[in-house]
Amino acid sequence: SSAACQLGFYKSAPGDQLCAKCPLHSHSESRAARVCRCDSSFYRAVQDPPSAACTRPPSAPVNLISSVNGTSVTLEWGPPLDKGGRADIVYNVVCRRCAGDAGQCEACGSGIRFVPQQMSLVQGALTVTNLLAHTNYSFWVEAVNGVSDLSLESRRAAVANITTNQAAPSQVVVVRQESTGQNSVTLLWQEPDQPNGIILEYEIKYYEKDKEMQSYSTLKSKGTTATISGLKPATRYIFQVRARTSAGCGRFSQTVEVETGKPVSLRYDTMTIVWICLTLITGLVALLVVLICKKRHCGYSKAFQDSDEEKMHYQNGQVKFPESKFYVDPHTYEDPCQAVHEFTREIEASRIKIEKVIGSGESGEVCYGRLKLPGKREIPVAIKALKAGYTEKQRRDFLSEASIMAQFDHPNVIHLEGVVTRSKLVMIVTEYMENGSLDTFLRKHDGQFTIIQLVGMLRGIGAGMRYLSDLGYVHRDLAARNILVNSNLVCKVSDFGLSRILEDDPDAAYTTTGGKIPIRWTAPEAIAYRKFSSASDVWSYGIVMWEVLAYGERPYWNMTNRDVINSVEEGYRLPAPMGCPTALHQLMLDCWQKDRSERPRFSQIVGILDKLIRNPDNLKCTATVNRFTQTPFDRGLLDLASCLTVEDWLDSIRLGHYRDNFAMAGYSSLGMVMRMNIEDVRSLGITMMGHQKKILSSIQAMRSQL
């Protein structure tokens, strides 16, 4: 008979085979053991053979980061430091809804959506949508492996506690026709089931049936009823209603079709017609006399005439109804103070407490401070102040910017709190945006956001520009440096004083008319002929899209302004940034159509981005560089010949802080780097998905150059 195995050894079956030492974290309890039992707190999965080491559940994931955007949250985390000796790590996310400060929490329920899924996640990231507004949530992210179910201990998890922001209202569900006339329709509707805040107004969209793509009109109403007048008789119209809160607009209701009344035929005898004609002629003559008198004696200023002409142009050309709001250019006022007093709120200087300077220029400073208005809580604000010794032109431009800003009210446009003009220090007070300008913010957090987060930022900028465009306002200087970001990653369009801001802008160039234009962001027709329009703003928006996807990269890199102008005129366009989805680069190219009539409107851009957010699978296909778009901008791409070392290469893609990771793992040449795959990159301890993607995209680009 064969000899029995000693303690610490085992033999799985009787016979002459040699005794084997017990696997790691296991022991034999007696001589002649046929299997080694696992040590305390260690386990062997059902599918593991007796020769396999005993393992244990993993520790909690690390570096859990949450990012709230309205009623959705994006979670990202790194792998556990202790994987328990196993490689089959997956992640589960548990959602709890918590009430108030008492800490009572309950399961979130079935209405919440987890993207890509809630359980058995392989990657360390997911997005949770359909959360309730203004609600506390607790998310527990636990790592599990093949023996987690065998352990009696409670699972260890990383926890993120968040509070959702205000959400847009839900859809207006019930809309019905109350009355119909020959030229008007009265509608009645119910408040949304989930207003998610105070409803500021309702927007009614209407158009002739089957003619939505040709033109449509909108009307605003403070209540749940509205009469739409000025309609054609005997015509079928389509109506939709949506609600708006400070968080934005909800979805439009289902369409309601209404036909206006038929015209009533009237018959008059000859004398009646004669009297009507005489009355009209007399009225016209009287009106003409009054107008001549006013022109000669009443002394209306040229500024007011221009302003009235401009408003009438917009009313006749775009919208038919007096309820619609339009931007009024303060430069049409002879005295800018008049525009300031008409549009803005004067704040007493004693209500403002300046705490620190956060920016400075040649003619002014930007400060952080606190504002306390009577009957309201104290709020953080940004304060723009003119420096002592300012010129009258600088003061006029400064106040004009406030007059422009005061006319806007949209969650994606910077909000003006008021102005201080009755003290020696002239100030503009706006809401405070914690994360500053978008370009600097993106460069600081290079590669740290998911594509859905970036698209969400672009959607916010597009919504703000749609609002400004609908008011008839042309920005002229739309760029990432002029977008501000708050603590919830909400982007807001800002900087409405083009002439003042461009004084010290190195990206500006003189044109033949003496003004300055930010060449890299400006449409060709605006550079050549100074034809600024919403379509030229759309071109600039395409450049902003590129900046966002490139994490604040300088458009056209180190090309001169003259080279940019010539190249764009020849048909060259910026290539897709690394990892940019095809759908987003195509939208950029649409914004850069040479014929401005071919560019999409901001309303269409927002619609496209909304569809991409609802269908994130369409963002998985990444763009390939088209040689037509790449030349002559390939100077901005990786030049393999200029990268002699791994350190040079990492510096060229702005990831030089990973030098030690590569060096300690033995990657001493670019040839070794080019053989790396995703698992190799992760093994270096690079957990940020954006950085992983950037490294792999660059490796792919190097391979293509060989």
Short mmCIF file of C-alpha atoms in Angstrom, two decimals, residues 175-522:
data_model
loop_
_atom_site.label_atom_id
_atom_site.label_comp_id
_atom_site.label_asym_id
_atom_site.label_seq_id
_atom_site.Cartn_x
_atom_site.Cartn_y
_atom_site.Cartn_z
CA VAL A 175 -54.41 69.68 -24.59
CA ARG A 176 -57.87 70.43 -25.93
CA GLN A 177 -59.56 72.99 -28.13
CA GLU A 178 -61.86 75.33 -26.20
CA SER A 179 -63.16 77.54 -29.04
CA THR A 180 -62.46 78.26 -32.70
CA GLY A 181 -62.99 81.39 -34.77
CA GLN A 182 -62.36 82.42 -38.33
CA ASN A 183 -58.85 83.71 -37.48
CA SER A 184 -58.22 82.38 -33.98
CA VAL A 185 -58.13 79.27 -31.81
CA THR A 186 -58.33 79.07 -28.00
CA LEU A 187 -56.56 76.12 -26.32
CA LEU A 188 -56.79 74.77 -22.78
CA TRP A 189 -54.39 72.30 -21.12
CA GLN A 190 -53.44 70.81 -17.77
CA GLU A 191 -50.26 71.37 -15.79
CA PRO A 192 -47.66 68.55 -16.24
CA ASP A 193 -47.88 65.65 -13.81
CA GLN A 194 -44.30 66.39 -12.69
CA PRO A 195 -43.62 70.14 -12.90
CA ASN A 196 -40.29 69.68 -11.03
CA GLY A 197 -40.34 73.30 -9.91
CA ILE A 198 -42.23 76.53 -10.50
CA ILE A 199 -43.53 76.74 -14.07
CA LEU A 200 -42.44 80.08 -15.50
CA GLU A 201 -44.45 79.90 -18.72
CA TYR A 202 -45.86 77.66 -21.42
CA GLU A 203 -44.78 77.68 -25.05
CA ILE A 204 -47.31 76.96 -27.80
CA LYS A 205 -45.86 75.81 -31.12
CA TYR A 206 -48.16 75.86 -34.15
CA TYR A 207 -48.00 75.61 -37.91
CA GLU A 208 -50.15 74.81 -40.91
CA LYS A 209 -50.64 71.09 -41.35
CA ASP A 210 -47.83 69.40 -43.37
CA LYS A 211 -45.82 72.68 -43.40
CA GLU A 212 -43.74 72.36 -40.21
CA MET A 213 -40.47 72.14 -42.13
CA GLN A 214 -41.26 75.35 -44.03
CA SER A 215 -42.11 77.52 -41.02
CA TYR A 216 -43.69 77.44 -37.59
CA SER A 217 -44.52 80.05 -34.93
CA THR A 218 -44.48 80.10 -31.15
CA LEU A 219 -46.49 81.91 -28.52
CA LYS A 220 -45.81 82.26 -24.77
CA SER A 221 -48.49 82.03 -22.05
CA LYS A 222 -48.23 82.41 -18.27
CA GLY A 223 -51.36 80.30 -17.64
CA THR A 224 -52.89 77.05 -18.88
CA THR A 225 -54.93 78.69 -21.65
CA ALA A 226 -54.05 80.79 -24.68
CA THR A 227 -55.76 82.33 -27.70
CA ILE A 228 -53.75 82.15 -30.92
CA SER A 229 -54.87 84.86 -33.35
CA GLY A 230 -53.88 85.96 -36.85
CA LEU A 231 -54.60 82.56 -38.40
CA LYS A 232 -55.87 81.91 -41.92
CA PRO A 233 -59.56 81.05 -42.32
CA ALA A 234 -60.60 77.50 -43.24
CA THR A 235 -57.07 76.16 -42.61
CA ARG A 236 -55.95 73.13 -40.63
CA TYR A 237 -53.34 73.96 -37.96
CA ILE A 238 -51.25 71.70 -35.70
CA PHE A 239 -50.68 72.78 -32.08
CA GLN A 240 -48.28 71.55 -29.37
CA VAL A 241 -47.65 72.84 -25.84
CA ARG A 242 -44.72 72.49 -23.44
CA ALA A 243 -43.86 73.92 -20.00
CA ARG A 244 -40.72 75.79 -18.97
CA THR A 245 -39.09 76.09 -15.54
CA SER A 246 -35.74 77.58 -14.53
CA ALA A 247 -34.23 74.17 -15.43
CA GLY A 248 -35.40 74.39 -19.05
CA CYS A 249 -38.26 73.25 -21.26
CA GLY A 250 -40.08 69.94 -21.07
CA ARG A 251 -41.11 67.85 -24.07
CA PHE A 252 -43.87 69.10 -26.37
CA SER A 253 -47.31 67.54 -25.95
CA GLN A 254 -48.88 65.28 -28.54
CA THR A 255 -50.15 67.23 -31.55
CA VAL A 256 -53.66 68.67 -31.63
CA GLU A 257 -55.22 69.37 -35.04
CA VAL A 258 -57.76 72.23 -35.35
CA GLU A 259 -59.41 73.75 -38.43
CA THR A 260 -60.25 77.46 -38.34
CA GLY A 261 -63.71 78.74 -39.31
CA LYS A 262 -64.70 79.52 -42.89
CA PRO A 263 -64.79 83.21 -44.01
CA VAL A 264 -68.20 84.92 -43.90
CA SER A 265 -69.21 86.54 -47.21
CA LEU A 266 -70.56 90.10 -46.84
CA ARG A 267 -72.65 92.08 -49.33
CA TYR A 268 -72.74 95.86 -49.48
CA ASP A 269 -74.73 98.25 -51.63
CA THR A 270 -72.99 100.89 -53.73
CA MET A 271 -73.49 103.79 -51.26
CA THR A 272 -72.02 101.76 -48.38
CA ILE A 273 -68.88 101.04 -50.42
CA VAL A 274 -68.56 104.75 -51.33
CA TRP A 275 -68.80 105.81 -47.66
CA ILE A 276 -66.23 103.22 -46.61
CA CYS A 277 -63.78 104.44 -49.28
CA LEU A 278 -64.25 108.10 -48.27
CA THR A 279 -63.71 107.24 -44.60
CA LEU A 280 -60.49 105.34 -45.37
CA ILE A 281 -59.12 108.17 -47.54
CA THR A 282 -59.89 110.76 -44.86
CA GLY A 283 -58.22 108.63 -42.18
CA LEU A 284 -55.09 108.11 -44.30
CA VAL A 285 -54.76 111.86 -44.98
CA ALA A 286 -55.15 112.66 -41.28
CA LEU A 287 -52.54 110.05 -40.36
CA LEU A 288 -50.11 111.45 -42.94
CA VAL A 289 -50.50 114.97 -41.52
CA VAL A 290 -49.83 113.74 -37.98
CA LEU A 291 -46.68 111.87 -39.06
CA ILE A 292 -45.30 114.93 -40.90
CA CYS A 293 -45.92 117.10 -37.83
CA LYS A 294 -44.19 114.67 -35.56
CA LYS A 295 -41.21 114.38 -37.88
CA ARG A 296 -40.78 118.16 -38.02
CA HIS A 297 -41.50 119.12 -34.41
CA CYS A 298 -41.32 116.19 -32.04
CA GLY A 299 -37.61 115.43 -32.48
CA TYR A 300 -37.49 111.63 -32.22
CA SER A 301 -33.88 110.48 -32.02
CA LYS A 302 -32.31 108.48 -34.81
CA ALA A 303 -31.53 105.76 -32.27
CA PHE A 304 -35.18 105.14 -31.47
CA GLN A 305 -36.13 105.10 -35.15
CA ASP A 306 -33.49 102.48 -35.84
CA SER A 307 -34.62 100.41 -32.89
CA ASP A 308 -38.27 100.50 -34.02
CA GLU A 309 -37.29 99.59 -37.57
CA GLU A 310 -35.26 96.64 -36.36
CA LYS A 311 -38.07 95.32 -34.16
CA MET A 312 -40.61 95.69 -36.97
CA HIS A 313 -38.29 93.81 -39.32
CA TYR A 314 -38.12 90.84 -36.95
CA GLN A 315 -41.85 90.91 -36.31
CA ASN A 316 -42.73 90.92 -39.98
CA GLY A 317 -40.01 88.54 -41.04
CA GLN A 318 -40.12 85.86 -38.40
CA VAL A 319 -42.90 86.03 -35.81
CA LYS A 320 -46.39 87.46 -36.17
CA PHE A 321 -47.42 87.99 -32.58
CA PRO A 322 -46.69 90.76 -30.07
CA GLU A 323 -46.27 88.26 -27.24
CA SER A 324 -42.97 87.07 -28.70
CA LYS A 325 -39.81 88.61 -27.24
CA PHE A 326 -36.94 90.13 -29.22
CA TYR A 327 -33.47 91.31 -28.40
CA VAL A 328 -33.00 95.08 -28.56
CA ASP A 329 -29.49 96.31 -29.44
CA PRO A 330 -28.43 98.82 -26.75
CA HIS A 331 -26.08 100.49 -29.24
CA THR A 332 -29.17 101.97 -30.93
CA TYR A 333 -29.63 104.19 -27.85
CA GLU A 334 -27.85 107.55 -27.99
CA ASP A 335 -27.20 107.28 -24.24
CA PRO A 336 -26.19 103.80 -23.04
CA CYS A 337 -27.36 104.72 -19.54
CA GLN A 338 -30.92 104.81 -20.85
CA ALA A 339 -30.63 101.18 -22.04
CA VAL A 340 -29.04 100.17 -18.73
CA HIS A 341 -31.87 101.72 -16.71
CA GLU A 342 -34.49 100.20 -19.01
CA PHE A 343 -33.21 96.62 -18.92
CA THR A 344 -31.13 96.11 -15.77
CA ARG A 345 -31.63 96.21 -12.01
CA GLU A 346 -29.55 98.73 -10.02
CA ILE A 347 -27.88 97.18 -6.96
CA GLU A 348 -26.63 99.18 -4.00
CA ALA A 349 -22.86 98.78 -3.62
CA SER A 350 -23.34 98.09 0.11
CA ARG A 351 -25.18 94.86 -0.78
CA ILE A 352 -22.03 93.40 -2.35
CA LYS A 353 -19.07 91.93 -0.45
CA ILE A 354 -16.00 91.38 -2.64
CA GLU A 355 -13.82 88.54 -1.30
CA LYS A 356 -11.07 87.91 -3.88
CA VAL A 357 -9.87 88.72 -7.41
CA ILE A 358 -10.19 85.73 -9.76
CA GLY A 359 -9.20 87.40 -13.05
CA SER A 360 -7.68 90.60 -14.38
CA GLY A 361 -7.29 92.39 -17.69
CA GLU A 362 -6.05 95.70 -19.00
CA SER A 363 -9.30 97.57 -18.40
CA GLY A 364 -10.98 95.61 -15.60
CA GLU A 365 -11.05 92.85 -13.00
CA VAL A 366 -13.30 89.88 -12.23
CA CYS A 367 -13.88 89.17 -8.54
CA TYR A 368 -15.63 86.56 -6.44
CA GLY A 369 -18.03 87.88 -3.83
CA ARG A 370 -21.37 87.58 -2.05
CA LEU A 371 -24.64 89.38 -2.77
CA LYS A 372 -27.36 89.88 -0.15
CA LEU A 373 -30.59 91.44 -1.44
CA PRO A 374 -33.45 92.43 0.90
CA GLY A 375 -35.67 89.47 1.73
CA LYS A 376 -33.39 86.98 -0.06
CA ARG A 377 -30.62 84.65 1.05
CA GLU A 378 -26.99 85.53 0.41
CA ILE A 379 -25.64 84.07 -2.84
CA PRO A 380 -22.17 83.76 -4.43
CA VAL A 381 -21.65 86.05 -7.42
CA ALA A 382 -19.03 87.09 -9.96
CA ILE A 383 -18.34 90.83 -10.12
CA LYS A 384 -16.85 92.53 -13.17
CA ALA A 385 -15.44 95.96 -12.33
CA LEU A 386 -13.84 98.65 -14.50
CA LYS A 387 -10.42 99.77 -13.29
CA ALA A 388 -9.88 103.38 -12.31
CA GLY A 389 -8.98 105.66 -15.22
CA TYR A 390 -11.33 104.02 -17.74
CA THR A 391 -12.29 105.91 -20.88
CA GLU A 392 -15.84 106.92 -21.78
CA LYS A 393 -15.84 104.37 -24.63
CA GLN A 394 -14.81 101.59 -22.22
CA ARG A 395 -17.64 102.61 -19.86
CA ARG A 396 -20.19 102.62 -22.71
CA ASP A 397 -19.08 99.18 -23.93
CA PHE A 398 -19.08 97.86 -20.37
CA LEU A 399 -22.64 99.04 -19.69
CA SER A 400 -23.82 97.85 -23.12
CA GLU A 401 -22.78 94.30 -22.22
CA ALA A 402 -24.95 94.52 -19.09
CA SER A 403 -27.89 95.81 -21.16
CA ILE A 404 -27.50 92.86 -23.52
CA MET A 405 -27.20 90.27 -20.74
CA ALA A 406 -30.22 91.62 -18.86
CA GLN A 407 -32.52 90.73 -21.77
CA PHE A 408 -31.73 87.00 -21.54
CA ASP A 409 -33.43 84.44 -19.30
CA HIS A 410 -32.36 80.88 -20.01
CA PRO A 411 -30.69 78.13 -17.92
CA ASN A 412 -27.83 77.88 -20.45
CA VAL A 413 -27.15 81.62 -20.70
CA ILE A 414 -25.28 83.45 -17.92
CA HIS A 415 -27.70 85.26 -15.59
CA LEU A 416 -27.27 88.95 -14.73
CA GLU A 417 -28.09 89.80 -11.11
CA GLY A 418 -27.75 93.54 -11.67
CA VAL A 419 -25.38 96.51 -12.07
CA VAL A 420 -23.78 99.16 -9.87
CA THR A 421 -23.59 102.51 -11.67
CA ARG A 422 -24.20 104.99 -8.83
CA SER A 423 -20.80 104.58 -7.24
CA LYS A 424 -17.30 105.43 -8.40
CA LEU A 425 -16.65 101.73 -9.06
CA VAL A 426 -18.88 100.61 -11.95
CA MET A 427 -19.75 96.91 -11.61
CA ILE A 428 -21.67 94.13 -13.39
CA VAL A 429 -22.89 91.36 -11.06
CA THR A 430 -23.63 87.89 -12.47
CA GLU A 431 -24.19 84.39 -11.13
CA TYR A 432 -20.99 82.63 -10.05
CA MET A 433 -19.80 79.68 -12.14
CA GLU A 434 -17.55 77.52 -9.97
CA ASN A 435 -15.59 75.74 -12.72
CA GLY A 436 -14.74 78.82 -14.79
CA SER A 437 -14.25 78.83 -18.55
CA LEU A 438 -14.90 75.60 -20.47
CA ASP A 439 -11.56 75.46 -22.33
CA THR A 440 -9.49 75.72 -19.13
CA PHE A 441 -11.80 73.30 -17.30
CA LEU A 442 -11.46 70.66 -20.04
CA ARG A 443 -7.67 70.97 -20.19
CA LYS A 444 -7.53 70.54 -16.41
CA HIS A 445 -9.67 67.36 -16.58
CA ASP A 446 -8.28 65.91 -19.81
CA GLY A 447 -9.84 62.51 -20.60
CA GLN A 448 -11.87 62.32 -17.39
CA PHE A 449 -15.42 62.52 -18.80
CA THR A 450 -17.60 59.99 -20.58
CA ILE A 451 -18.79 60.76 -24.10
CA ILE A 452 -22.35 61.16 -22.76
CA GLN A 453 -21.15 63.85 -20.35
CA LEU A 454 -19.40 65.71 -23.19
CA VAL A 455 -22.51 65.48 -25.39
CA GLY A 456 -24.55 66.77 -22.44
CA MET A 457 -22.28 69.83 -22.25
CA LEU A 458 -22.66 70.41 -26.01
CA ARG A 459 -26.43 70.05 -25.72
CA GLY A 460 -26.51 72.76 -23.04
CA ILE A 461 -24.44 75.16 -25.17
CA GLY A 462 -26.67 74.41 -28.18
CA ALA A 463 -29.83 75.09 -26.15
CA GLY A 464 -28.45 78.43 -25.00
CA MET A 465 -27.56 79.41 -28.56
CA ARG A 466 -30.98 78.27 -29.84
CA TYR A 467 -32.58 80.63 -27.33
CA LEU A 468 -30.32 83.55 -28.35
CA SER A 469 -30.90 82.84 -32.04
CA ASP A 470 -34.68 82.80 -31.52
CA LEU A 471 -34.39 86.26 -29.95
CA GLY A 472 -32.52 87.51 -33.02
CA TYR A 473 -29.20 87.87 -31.17
CA VAL A 474 -25.93 87.04 -32.98
CA HIS A 475 -23.06 86.28 -30.58
CA ARG A 476 -20.09 86.72 -32.99
CA ASP A 477 -17.56 85.30 -30.49
CA LEU A 478 -18.80 81.81 -29.59
CA ALA A 479 -15.81 79.82 -28.31
CA ALA A 480 -15.05 77.46 -25.41
CA ARG A 481 -13.28 80.32 -23.60
CA ASN A 482 -16.61 82.19 -23.56
CA ILE A 483 -18.60 79.28 -22.09
CA LEU A 484 -18.74 79.05 -18.29
CA VAL A 485 -19.25 75.83 -16.30
CA ASN A 486 -20.88 75.51 -12.89
CA SER A 487 -20.39 72.84 -10.22
CA ASN A 488 -23.03 70.58 -11.84
CA LEU A 489 -21.28 70.69 -15.25
CA VAL A 490 -24.03 72.94 -16.66
CA CYS A 491 -22.56 75.06 -19.47
CA LYS A 492 -23.72 78.64 -20.00
CA VAL A 493 -23.05 81.03 -22.88
CA SER A 494 -21.39 84.25 -21.69
CA ASP A 495 -19.31 87.26 -22.78
CA PHE A 496 -21.58 89.51 -24.82
CA GLY A 497 -19.17 92.42 -25.21
CA LEU A 498 -17.25 91.45 -28.36
CA SER A 499 -15.39 94.72 -29.01
CA ARG A 500 -14.13 94.96 -25.42
CA ILE A 501 -13.15 91.33 -25.06
CA LEU A 502 -11.18 91.14 -28.28
CA GLU A 503 -8.90 94.05 -27.39
CA ASP A 504 -6.28 91.73 -25.88
CA ASP A 505 -7.18 88.50 -27.66
CA PRO A 506 -4.16 86.96 -29.45
CA ASP A 507 -6.53 84.89 -31.64
CA ALA A 508 -8.08 88.06 -33.11
CA ALA A 509 -6.89 89.66 -36.36
CA TYR A 510 -7.56 93.01 -37.93
CA THR A 511 -9.89 93.09 -40.91
CA THR A 512 -10.03 95.70 -43.66
CA THR A 513 -12.76 97.60 -41.79
CA GLY A 514 -10.61 98.00 -38.69
CA GLY A 515 -12.55 95.65 -36.38
CA LYS A 516 -11.15 92.51 -34.81
CA ILE A 517 -12.38 88.97 -35.46
CA PRO A 518 -11.47 85.66 -33.72
CA ILE A 519 -10.30 84.00 -36.94
CA ARG A 520 -10.17 80.35 -35.77
CA TRP A 521 -13.80 80.38 -34.66
CA THR A 522 -15.34 82.59 -37.35
#
